[in-house]
Amino acid sequence: MASLQFQRLMECAEAIEGGNLDVADSLLESLDYDEEDIESTNTAVKYCAEALVRRAYGIRPLCPPRLLPFLFEQMEEMCHFFFKFAQTATKDAIEDALNPGDKRLHIIDLSIISRISRWTDFIDHLQRRYGGLQSVLITSVTPKRSSPEWDRKVGDVDLEWRQLIYNSPDDIVKCFSKLGRKRKDETVVVNWDFTIRKLLAQDGAIEQVLSKVKDLEADIMVISEQEANLNSPGLSNRLEQSLQYYSNIFKLLEREEDKFRSWETYFRRQIGNVVACEGIDRVERIEPFDQWPHRLSQAGFRPVPLKAARFSYGFSNALKGFRIEQKDGHMELRWDDCPLAVASAWKLTDPPQSSSGLCEMQDTVDDSEEMARSSESEDVEENDPCIMADKYLWCTQGSSMNQIAASAKLFDILEYICNLYKLPAVGTWISDDEGGNTNSNEKRILYIDYSASYTLTLSMDEYMDGYAHYPLEEGQGVVGKALQSNFHIEHDVYEPDPLDFFHSDIESYWRNRSLRASFAIRLTKELFKVMENLG
C-alpha cells in the first residue's frame, strides 16, 4: 500500500465529511499515481478517490440493477473464481442434503447470475446418482429479468423454472413472502450467491427473510460471500479496508489482462457504493465471516460442515494459484494469502413440526414491474440530491474534484445509454490544451479516457484497446472530425488504419468484425445537460 496515497485519501475523506471541499480538492490534485507503485494499488486508489467525489457531490448511477444485463449475464465469465467457488459449495451442500429416495428438489436461488443452464449438468448428475429424483423446481430470485427460459427435461427429470425480481432489500422480503412448499416430500435448498449482504441495508430485513426460510422448513441453506470488513459505520474505516481489499482484488485481476477492464466495471461500482453511499442506498455491506455465525444462530440455524476434498478437486485445474482452507466447517477462498470469499452451509437447529410451510406457491410469481417502479429514482427532479450542481461540474478552473466528477457522471450516462440502446461500446476522448498537447500543425491531440468510457460486451474491450494505442489529432478519424463540427457520422469503423495499431495481429481481427458504423458527438456543456436528463 502506498502510504502517501493512503494518507492523502484519508485526509480527503475527512475534509469531505467536514464540508471542506477546497481542502479535499487540493488533496486530490496532489494524489499522484506513482509509476513505481503496482498498477493494482493505483487502480484501487483511483476508484476510491472517485467514490469520495461521488459522495461529496451526491452522484449516483443512472442505471437501476435491472438495466445492467452486461454485468449480470457475463459476471460468471468475468469473476469465475468467485462463482466457481460458490457453485462448488452449493453443489456439495445439495448432494449431502439429498437422500436416495428423494423425488423432488426445490432450489431457491438468489444470485446475480440467472440462467437455467447453470443447473442442467448438475441435475443430470444428481439424477444418475440419486435415481429416484423425478422433478426439480428452480425459483430464481434476481435483480434483473433473465432471458426467456422454458421448462424442460433433463434426462428423466422434469425441470421447472420460475423467476422473481427484486430491486431493493424490501423486494427480497416480498419475494420470500410468495414462497412455500408445494409438497411435503420435496427437498428445499436456499442458495445465496453474494447477495445476502444486501439485506443488511434495511433494518429487520434479514430477520424477516431468515424467519421465512424457517417457515419453509428448508433442508439446507448455502451462503457464499466476499470476505472483507467493508460495513463499518464510519467512512474512514470503510475507506481504509476498501483500499486494502480492492488492491488485492485488482492485483489478482491483472493476470487476466484481456478482461481486466470489464472486471474493473463491476468492482468500480462496488467501491462506489461502499464508500459513497449511506443508509438504504448502501447495499454493498460486505462483512467478514465472523459476523455471521451469531446472527444465524440467533435466527435458529446451525452450521453444516462442507467437504474440503470436493473443493480441492473442483479447483485443481480451473483456478490455479488459489488456495482453499477449511475453518470450522466453512470454506475460505484465498489468493496470495489474502482471503477473498467464504462459503458455508446451514440447517435449522430445531425444524418445525407443524405443516406451516405447506402452502401452495402462487402461480404468478413475477411482480417485477411493480417492484421496479417502486425502487427507481427520479433522476430528473429539480431538487434531487443525486443530480450534481452546475457550479461543481462546469467550474472554469477545472479542479481535480470537478474533473473526477465529470468523468464519473459521463461514465454513468454512457453506461445508461449503452444498456438502453444496446450499443456495444461508447468511448470518451479528451484533449488537454495545457502542456503542449498539440502537434507541429497546432492541432489538438485526443486520447481515450477509460474512466469515462463503457463497453457492453467483453469482446469490445479489445476494440477499445486498439484505439488506446493510437491517439488521434483534430480532424483525424470519426472522433477528430467531430471536434471540428457538432456531429459526425462514419459508416466505417476502421479508422485509424488497423495497420497502425499496437498489436501486430490486430489487422485480421478488425477485418473480421461485423461492425460497420460509428458516430461521434462533440460534447458541450449544453449537450451534456441534455444527455444527463435522458436518465
Coordinates of C-alpha atoms in Angstrom, one line a residue:
M1 CA 0.0 0.0 0.0
A2 CA 1.4 3.4 -1.0
S3 CA 1.5 5.2 2.4
L4 CA 1.4 8.7 0.9
Q5 CA -1.6 8.0 -1.4
F6 CA -3.3 6.3 1.5
Q7 CA -2.7 9.3 3.8
R8 CA -4.0 11.8 1.3
L9 CA -7.1 9.8 0.6
M10 CA -7.9 9.5 4.3
E11 CA -7.3 13.3 4.7
C12 CA -9.5 13.9 1.7
A13 CA -12.3 11.8 3.3
E14 CA -12.0 13.8 6.5
A15 CA -12.2 17.0 4.5
I16 CA -15.3 15.9 2.6
E17 CA -17.0 14.8 5.8
G18 CA -16.3 18.2 7.2
G19 CA -17.6 20.0 4.2
N20 CA -14.1 21.4 3.3
L21 CA -14.2 20.7 -0.5
D22 CA -11.4 23.1 -1.3
V23 CA -9.1 21.1 1.0
A24 CA -10.3 17.9 -0.5
D25 CA -9.7 19.2 -4.0
S26 CA -6.1 20.2 -3.1
L27 CA -5.5 16.7 -1.7
L28 CA -6.9 15.0 -4.8
E29 CA -4.8 17.2 -7.0
S30 CA -1.7 16.1 -5.2
L31 CA -2.7 12.5 -5.4
D32 CA -0.2 11.3 -8.0
Y33 CA -0.5 7.8 -9.3
D34 CA 3.1 6.8 -8.9
E35 CA 4.5 4.6 -11.7
E36 CA 6.7 2.9 -9.1
D37 CA 3.5 1.6 -7.3
I38 CA 1.9 -1.6 -8.7
E39 CA -1.0 -1.0 -11.0
S40 CA -3.5 -2.7 -8.7
T41 CA -2.7 -0.1 -6.0
N42 CA -3.1 2.8 -8.4
T43 CA -6.4 1.3 -9.6
A44 CA -7.8 0.9 -6.1
V45 CA -6.7 4.5 -5.2
K46 CA -8.3 5.9 -8.4
Y47 CA -11.7 4.3 -7.7
C48 CA -11.7 5.2 -4.0
A49 CA -10.9 8.8 -5.0
E50 CA -13.8 8.7 -7.4
A51 CA -16.1 7.3 -4.8
L52 CA -15.2 10.1 -2.4
V53 CA -16.1 12.6 -5.1
R54 CA -19.4 10.8 -5.7
R55 CA -20.0 11.1 -2.0
A56 CA -19.2 14.8 -1.9
Y57 CA -21.4 15.7 -4.9
G58 CA -24.2 13.1 -4.4
I59 CA -23.6 11.4 -7.7
R60 CA -25.4 8.1 -8.1
P61 CA -25.5 5.7 -11.1
L62 CA -28.4 6.2 -13.5
C63 CA -28.9 2.5 -14.2
P64 CA -31.0 0.5 -11.8
P65 CA -29.8 -3.1 -11.4
R66 CA -32.5 -4.4 -13.8
L67 CA -30.9 -2.4 -16.7
L68 CA -27.5 -3.9 -16.5
P69 CA -27.6 -7.2 -18.5
F70 CA -23.9 -7.0 -19.2
L71 CA -22.8 -7.0 -15.6
F72 CA -25.2 -9.8 -14.6
E73 CA -25.2 -12.1 -17.7
Q74 CA -21.4 -12.1 -18.0
M75 CA -20.4 -12.0 -14.4
E76 CA -19.8 -15.7 -14.2
E77 CA -17.2 -15.4 -17.0
M78 CA -15.7 -12.2 -15.6
C79 CA -15.4 -13.3 -12.0
H80 CA -15.1 -17.0 -12.5
F81 CA -13.0 -17.5 -9.3
F82 CA -15.9 -16.2 -7.1
F83 CA -18.7 -18.2 -8.9
K84 CA -16.7 -21.4 -9.3
F85 CA -16.2 -21.3 -5.6
A86 CA -19.9 -20.5 -4.8
Q87 CA -21.1 -23.3 -7.2
T88 CA -18.9 -25.8 -5.6
A89 CA -20.3 -25.0 -2.2
T90 CA -23.9 -25.2 -3.4
K91 CA -23.5 -28.5 -5.2
D92 CA -21.6 -30.0 -2.2
A93 CA -24.4 -29.0 0.2
I94 CA -27.2 -30.2 -2.1
E95 CA -25.6 -33.6 -2.6
D96 CA -25.4 -34.0 1.2
A97 CA -29.0 -32.9 1.7
L98 CA -30.5 -35.3 -0.8
N99 CA -31.3 -38.9 0.1
P100 CA -31.5 -41.8 -2.3
G101 CA -35.3 -41.9 -2.1
D102 CA -35.9 -38.2 -2.6
K103 CA -38.1 -37.5 -5.6
R104 CA -38.4 -33.7 -5.7
L105 CA -35.9 -30.9 -5.3
H106 CA -36.7 -27.2 -5.0
I107 CA -33.8 -24.8 -5.3
I108 CA -34.5 -21.1 -4.3
D109 CA -31.6 -19.4 -6.0
L110 CA -30.6 -15.9 -5.0
S111 CA -27.8 -14.9 -7.4
I112 CA -27.0 -12.2 -9.8
I113 CA -26.5 -14.9 -12.4
S114 CA -29.9 -16.2 -13.5
R115 CA -29.7 -18.9 -16.1
I116 CA -31.2 -22.3 -16.2
S117 CA -28.1 -23.6 -18.0
R118 CA -26.2 -23.2 -14.7
W119 CA -28.1 -26.2 -13.3
T120 CA -28.7 -28.7 -16.1
D121 CA -25.5 -30.6 -15.9
F122 CA -25.7 -30.8 -12.1
I123 CA -29.3 -32.0 -12.2
D124 CA -28.3 -34.7 -14.7
H125 CA -25.5 -35.7 -12.3
L126 CA -28.0 -35.9 -9.4
Q127 CA -30.4 -38.0 -11.4
R128 CA -27.7 -40.5 -12.2
R129 CA -26.5 -40.6 -8.6
Y130 CA -29.9 -40.5 -6.9
G131 CA -32.0 -42.5 -9.3
G132 CA -35.3 -41.6 -7.7
L133 CA -35.2 -37.9 -8.5
Q134 CA -38.2 -37.1 -10.6
S135 CA -38.6 -33.3 -10.7
V136 CA -36.6 -30.1 -9.9
L137 CA -38.2 -26.7 -9.4
I138 CA -35.8 -23.7 -9.6
T139 CA -37.1 -20.4 -8.2
S140 CA -34.6 -17.7 -9.3
V141 CA -34.7 -14.5 -7.2
T142 CA -32.6 -12.0 -9.1
P143 CA -32.1 -8.2 -9.6
K144 CA -33.0 -8.5 -13.3
R145 CA -35.2 -10.4 -15.6
S146 CA -33.3 -13.1 -17.4
S147 CA -33.6 -14.2 -21.0
P148 CA -36.8 -16.3 -21.6
E149 CA -36.5 -19.7 -20.0
W150 CA -38.7 -22.7 -20.7
D151 CA -39.4 -25.8 -18.6
R152 CA -37.5 -28.8 -20.0
K153 CA -36.5 -32.4 -19.4
V154 CA -33.0 -33.2 -18.1
G155 CA -32.7 -36.9 -18.7
D156 CA -35.7 -38.3 -16.9
V157 CA -36.1 -35.3 -14.6
D158 CA -38.8 -32.6 -15.1
L159 CA -37.2 -29.2 -14.7
E160 CA -39.4 -26.2 -13.9
W161 CA -38.1 -22.6 -13.9
R162 CA -39.7 -19.6 -12.2
Q163 CA -38.4 -16.1 -11.6
L164 CA -38.9 -13.3 -9.1
I165 CA -37.4 -9.9 -9.5
Y166 CA -36.0 -7.6 -6.8
N167 CA -34.5 -4.1 -6.8
S168 CA -34.2 -3.4 -3.1
P169 CA -33.9 -5.3 0.2
D170 CA -37.6 -4.8 0.8
D171 CA -38.3 -6.5 -2.6
I172 CA -36.3 -9.6 -1.4
V173 CA -38.6 -9.8 1.7
K174 CA -41.6 -9.5 -0.6
C175 CA -40.3 -12.3 -2.9
F176 CA -39.9 -14.7 0.1
S177 CA -43.5 -13.9 1.1
K178 CA -44.5 -15.6 -2.1
L179 CA -42.7 -18.8 -1.5
G180 CA -44.0 -22.0 0.0
R181 CA -43.5 -25.8 -0.2
K182 CA -45.6 -27.3 -3.0
R183 CA -45.2 -30.8 -1.5
K184 CA -44.1 -32.1 1.9
D185 CA -41.7 -34.6 0.3
E186 CA -39.6 -32.1 -1.6
T187 CA -36.1 -31.1 -0.5
V188 CA -35.8 -27.4 -0.2
V189 CA -32.5 -25.6 -0.7
V190 CA -31.9 -21.9 -0.3
N191 CA -28.8 -20.6 -2.1
W192 CA -27.2 -17.1 -1.6
D193 CA -24.5 -16.2 -4.1
F194 CA -23.1 -12.9 -2.9
T195 CA -26.5 -11.4 -2.2
I196 CA -27.4 -12.0 1.4
R197 CA -25.4 -8.9 2.5
K198 CA -27.9 -6.7 0.7
L199 CA -30.4 -7.4 3.4
L200 CA -28.3 -5.6 5.9
A201 CA -29.1 -2.3 4.3
Q202 CA -32.7 -2.4 5.7
D203 CA -33.5 -2.8 9.4
G204 CA -35.2 -6.1 10.1
A205 CA -35.0 -7.4 6.5
I206 CA -32.6 -10.2 7.2
E207 CA -34.6 -11.3 10.3
Q208 CA -37.8 -11.4 8.2
V209 CA -36.2 -13.4 5.4
L210 CA -34.5 -16.0 7.8
S211 CA -37.8 -16.4 9.6
K212 CA -39.4 -17.2 6.3
V213 CA -36.7 -19.7 5.5
K214 CA -37.6 -21.4 8.8
D215 CA -41.3 -21.4 7.8
L216 CA -40.3 -23.1 4.6
E217 CA -38.5 -25.8 6.7
A218 CA -35.6 -25.5 4.3
D219 CA -33.4 -28.6 4.4
I220 CA -30.2 -26.7 3.7
M221 CA -29.1 -23.0 3.2
V222 CA -25.9 -22.2 1.5
I223 CA -24.2 -18.8 1.8
S224 CA -21.3 -17.6 -0.3
E225 CA -19.9 -14.1 0.3
Q226 CA -16.9 -11.9 -0.2
E227 CA -14.6 -11.9 2.8
A228 CA -13.9 -8.3 3.8
N229 CA -14.8 -5.8 6.5
L230 CA -16.5 -3.1 4.5
N231 CA -19.6 -2.4 6.6
S232 CA -18.1 -0.2 9.3
P233 CA -20.4 2.7 10.2
G234 CA -17.5 5.2 9.9
L235 CA -16.3 6.3 6.5
S236 CA -12.6 6.3 7.4
N237 CA -12.7 2.6 8.4
R238 CA -14.5 1.6 5.3
L239 CA -12.1 3.6 3.1
E240 CA -9.1 2.0 4.8
Q241 CA -10.4 -1.5 4.4
S242 CA -11.5 -0.9 0.8
L243 CA -8.0 0.3 -0.2
Q244 CA -6.5 -2.9 1.2
Y245 CA -9.1 -5.4 -0.1
Y246 CA -9.5 -4.0 -3.6
S247 CA -5.8 -3.5 -4.1
N248 CA -5.5 -7.3 -3.7
I249 CA -8.6 -7.9 -5.9
F250 CA -7.1 -5.7 -8.7
K251 CA -3.7 -7.4 -8.3
L252 CA -5.4 -10.7 -8.9
L253 CA -7.3 -9.4 -11.9
E254 CA -4.2 -8.1 -13.6
R255 CA -3.5 -11.8 -14.5
E256 CA -6.4 -11.6 -17.0
E257 CA -5.5 -8.5 -18.9
D258 CA -8.0 -9.2 -21.7
K259 CA -10.9 -8.9 -19.2
F260 CA -9.3 -6.6 -16.7
R261 CA -11.3 -3.5 -17.6
S262 CA -14.6 -5.4 -17.6
W263 CA -13.8 -6.7 -14.1
E264 CA -13.0 -3.1 -13.2
T265 CA -16.5 -2.1 -14.1
Y266 CA -18.0 -4.4 -11.5
F267 CA -15.6 -3.6 -8.7
R268 CA -15.7 0.1 -9.6
R269 CA -19.4 0.1 -8.9
Q270 CA -18.9 -1.9 -5.7
I271 CA -16.3 0.6 -4.4
G272 CA -18.6 3.5 -5.3
N273 CA -21.4 2.0 -3.3
V274 CA -19.3 1.1 -0.3
V275 CA -17.6 4.5 0.0
A276 CA -20.1 6.9 -1.5
C277 CA -23.4 5.8 0.0
E278 CA -25.1 5.6 3.3
G279 CA -28.4 4.3 4.6
I280 CA -30.7 2.2 2.4
D281 CA -28.6 3.2 -0.7
R282 CA -25.5 1.4 0.6
V283 CA -26.4 -2.2 -0.3
E284 CA -22.8 -3.5 -0.7
R285 CA -22.5 -4.2 3.1
I286 CA -19.7 -6.8 2.9
E287 CA -18.8 -8.2 6.3
P288 CA -16.2 -10.8 7.5
F289 CA -17.5 -14.2 8.1
D290 CA -17.1 -14.0 11.9
Q291 CA -20.0 -11.6 11.9
W292 CA -22.4 -14.2 10.6
P293 CA -22.4 -17.2 12.9
H294 CA -24.0 -15.3 15.8
R295 CA -26.6 -13.7 13.5
L296 CA -27.6 -17.1 12.0
S297 CA -27.6 -19.0 15.3
Q298 CA -29.9 -16.3 16.8
A299 CA -32.2 -16.9 13.9
G300 CA -32.3 -20.7 14.6
F301 CA -29.6 -22.1 12.3
R302 CA -26.6 -24.3 12.9
P303 CA -23.5 -24.8 10.7
V304 CA -23.1 -27.9 8.5
P305 CA -19.5 -28.7 7.5
L306 CA -18.6 -28.6 3.8
K307 CA -16.1 -31.1 2.5
A308 CA -12.7 -29.8 1.6
A309 CA -12.0 -32.7 -0.8
R310 CA -14.7 -31.6 -3.2
F311 CA -13.4 -28.1 -3.3
S312 CA -9.8 -29.2 -3.9
Y313 CA -11.0 -31.4 -6.8
G314 CA -13.1 -28.7 -8.4
F315 CA -10.3 -26.1 -8.2
S316 CA -7.3 -28.2 -9.1
N317 CA -7.4 -27.2 -12.8
A318 CA -9.9 -24.4 -13.0
L319 CA -8.4 -21.9 -10.6
K320 CA -4.6 -22.3 -10.4
G321 CA -2.9 -20.2 -7.8
F322 CA -5.8 -20.2 -5.4
R323 CA -5.9 -22.0 -2.1
I324 CA -8.9 -23.4 -0.3
E325 CA -8.8 -23.5 3.5
Q326 CA -11.3 -25.3 5.8
K327 CA -12.0 -23.4 9.0
D328 CA -14.5 -24.9 11.4
G329 CA -16.6 -26.5 8.6
H330 CA -16.8 -23.4 6.3
M331 CA -14.5 -22.9 3.3
E332 CA -12.3 -19.9 2.6
L333 CA -11.0 -18.9 -0.9
R334 CA -7.6 -17.3 -0.7
W335 CA -5.2 -15.9 -3.2
D336 CA -1.7 -14.6 -2.4
D337 CA -2.5 -15.2 1.3
C338 CA -5.4 -12.8 1.0
P339 CA -9.0 -14.1 1.9
L340 CA -11.4 -13.3 -1.0
A341 CA -14.6 -15.2 -0.2
V342 CA -16.2 -17.6 2.3
A343 CA -18.8 -20.4 1.7
S344 CA -20.8 -22.0 4.5
A345 CA -23.9 -24.3 4.8
W346 CA -26.6 -24.1 7.5
K347 CA -29.5 -26.2 8.8
L348 CA -32.4 -25.4 11.1
T349 CA -31.5 -26.0 14.7
D350 CA -35.0 -27.3 15.6
P351 CA -37.1 -28.0 12.4
P352 CA -40.7 -27.0 13.0
Q353 CA -43.1 -30.0 13.5
S354 CA -46.1 -28.2 12.1
S355 CA -47.2 -28.1 8.5
S356 CA -47.0 -24.3 8.4
G357 CA -44.6 -24.4 5.4
L358 CA -47.0 -26.4 3.3
C359 CA -48.6 -23.6 1.3
E360 CA -49.1 -23.6 -2.4
M361 CA -46.7 -21.3 -4.3
Q362 CA -48.6 -18.6 -6.3
D363 CA -48.9 -19.4 -10.0
T364 CA -47.9 -15.9 -10.9
V365 CA -44.6 -15.0 -9.1
D366 CA -43.3 -12.1 -11.1
D367 CA -44.1 -8.6 -9.8
S368 CA -41.1 -7.1 -11.4
E369 CA -42.9 -4.1 -13.0
E370 CA -44.4 -3.1 -9.6
M371 CA -41.1 -3.6 -7.8
A372 CA -39.1 -1.7 -10.5
R373 CA -41.4 1.3 -10.3
S374 CA -41.2 1.4 -6.6
S375 CA -37.4 1.4 -6.5
E376 CA -36.5 3.6 -9.5
S377 CA -35.1 7.0 -8.7
E378 CA -36.5 10.2 -10.2
D379 CA -33.2 11.4 -11.6
V380 CA -34.6 14.4 -13.3
E381 CA -36.3 16.0 -10.3
E382 CA -35.1 19.6 -9.8
N383 CA -34.1 19.0 -6.2
D384 CA -32.8 15.5 -6.4
P385 CA -29.6 15.3 -4.5
C386 CA -28.3 12.8 -7.0
I387 CA -28.0 15.5 -9.6
M388 CA -24.7 17.4 -9.5
A389 CA -24.9 21.2 -9.4
D390 CA -23.7 23.2 -12.4
K391 CA -21.3 25.2 -10.3
Y392 CA -19.4 22.0 -9.5
L393 CA -19.3 20.3 -12.9
W394 CA -18.5 23.4 -15.0
C395 CA -16.2 25.3 -12.8
T396 CA -13.9 27.3 -15.1
Q397 CA -10.8 26.3 -13.2
G398 CA -11.4 22.6 -13.9
S399 CA -10.4 21.5 -10.5
S400 CA -9.4 17.9 -9.7
M401 CA -12.7 17.1 -8.0
N402 CA -14.7 18.5 -10.9
Q403 CA -12.7 16.6 -13.4
I404 CA -13.2 13.3 -11.5
A405 CA -16.9 14.2 -11.1
A406 CA -17.4 14.9 -14.8
S407 CA -15.7 11.6 -15.7
A408 CA -17.9 9.7 -13.2
K409 CA -21.0 11.3 -14.5
L410 CA -20.1 10.7 -18.1
F411 CA -19.5 7.0 -17.3
D412 CA -22.9 6.8 -15.7
I413 CA -24.5 8.4 -18.7
L414 CA -22.7 6.2 -21.2
E415 CA -23.5 3.1 -19.1
Y416 CA -27.2 4.0 -19.2
I417 CA -27.2 4.7 -23.0
C418 CA -25.2 1.5 -23.9
N419 CA -27.7 -0.7 -21.9
L420 CA -30.8 1.2 -23.0
Y421 CA -30.0 1.2 -26.8
K422 CA -27.7 -1.9 -26.8
L423 CA -24.7 0.0 -28.1
P424 CA -21.6 -2.3 -28.0
A425 CA -19.2 0.5 -26.8
V426 CA -19.1 4.2 -26.2
G427 CA -15.7 6.0 -25.7
T428 CA -14.9 9.4 -24.4
W429 CA -11.9 11.2 -25.9
I430 CA -10.3 14.2 -24.2
S431 CA -7.7 16.8 -25.1
D432 CA -5.7 18.9 -22.6
D433 CA -4.7 22.2 -24.1
E434 CA -2.0 22.6 -21.5
G435 CA 1.5 21.1 -21.6
G436 CA 2.0 21.2 -25.4
N437 CA -0.8 18.8 -26.2
T438 CA -0.7 19.8 -29.9
N439 CA 1.3 18.6 -32.9
S440 CA 3.5 20.6 -35.2
N441 CA 0.4 21.7 -37.1
E442 CA -1.1 23.2 -33.9
K443 CA -3.9 20.6 -34.0
R444 CA -5.1 19.2 -30.7
I445 CA -4.3 15.6 -29.8
L446 CA -7.1 13.4 -28.5
Y447 CA -6.7 10.5 -26.0
I448 CA -9.3 8.0 -24.9
D449 CA -10.4 8.3 -21.3
Y450 CA -11.2 4.9 -20.0
S451 CA -12.7 6.3 -16.8
A452 CA -15.4 7.8 -18.8
S453 CA -15.9 5.0 -21.4
Y454 CA -18.1 2.0 -21.3
T455 CA -18.3 -1.4 -23.2
L456 CA -21.4 -3.5 -23.2
T457 CA -19.6 -6.8 -24.1
L458 CA -16.3 -8.3 -23.2
S459 CA -15.3 -8.5 -26.9
M460 CA -15.4 -4.8 -27.2
D461 CA -12.6 -4.3 -24.7
E462 CA -10.1 -5.3 -27.4
Y463 CA -11.8 -2.7 -29.7
M464 CA -11.1 0.0 -27.2
D465 CA -7.6 -1.2 -26.6
G466 CA -6.8 -0.7 -30.2
Y467 CA -7.7 2.9 -30.0
A468 CA -5.8 3.4 -26.8
H469 CA -2.5 2.8 -28.5
Y470 CA -3.3 5.3 -31.3
P471 CA -4.1 8.9 -30.2
L472 CA -5.9 11.0 -32.8
E473 CA -5.3 14.5 -33.9
E474 CA -8.0 17.1 -34.6
G475 CA -9.7 16.2 -37.9
Q476 CA -8.5 12.6 -37.9
G477 CA -11.0 9.7 -37.7
V478 CA -14.6 10.0 -36.7
V479 CA -13.6 11.4 -33.3
G480 CA -11.2 14.0 -34.6
K481 CA -13.7 15.2 -37.3
A482 CA -16.4 15.6 -34.7
L483 CA -14.2 18.1 -32.8
Q484 CA -14.3 20.3 -35.9
S485 CA -18.1 20.1 -36.1
N486 CA -21.1 19.5 -33.8
F487 CA -21.9 16.0 -35.0
H488 CA -20.2 13.5 -37.3
I489 CA -21.1 10.0 -38.6
E490 CA -18.9 7.5 -40.3
H491 CA -20.1 4.3 -41.8
D492 CA -16.8 2.5 -41.4
V493 CA -15.1 2.0 -38.0
Y494 CA -11.7 1.1 -39.5
E495 CA -10.2 4.5 -38.6
P496 CA -7.4 4.9 -37.8
D497 CA -5.8 2.3 -40.1
P498 CA -5.7 -1.0 -38.3
L499 CA -2.1 -1.5 -39.5
D500 CA -1.1 1.3 -37.2
F501 CA -2.4 -0.4 -34.1
F502 CA 0.0 -1.5 -31.4
H503 CA -0.7 -5.2 -31.8
S504 CA 0.8 -6.8 -35.0
D505 CA -2.1 -9.2 -35.5
I506 CA -4.8 -6.6 -35.0
E507 CA -5.4 -6.2 -38.7
S508 CA -7.0 -9.6 -39.2
Y509 CA -9.1 -9.1 -36.1
W510 CA -10.5 -5.8 -37.4
R511 CA -11.2 -7.2 -40.9
N512 CA -13.4 -9.9 -39.4
R513 CA -15.5 -7.7 -37.2
S514 CA -19.2 -7.2 -38.1
L515 CA -19.3 -3.5 -37.0
R516 CA -19.8 -1.1 -39.9
A517 CA -20.8 2.2 -38.5
S518 CA -19.9 4.6 -35.7
F519 CA -20.7 8.2 -34.8
A520 CA -19.1 10.9 -32.6
I521 CA -20.6 13.8 -30.8
R522 CA -18.7 16.9 -29.7
L523 CA -19.7 17.2 -26.1
T524 CA -20.6 20.7 -24.9
K525 CA -22.0 22.0 -21.6
E526 CA -25.5 22.2 -23.0
L527 CA -25.4 18.8 -24.7
F528 CA -24.1 17.2 -21.5
K529 CA -27.1 18.5 -19.7
V530 CA -29.4 17.0 -22.3
M531 CA -27.7 13.6 -22.1
E532 CA -27.8 13.8 -18.3
N533 CA -31.6 14.4 -18.4
L534 CA -32.1 11.3 -20.5
G535 CA -31.6 9.3 -17.3

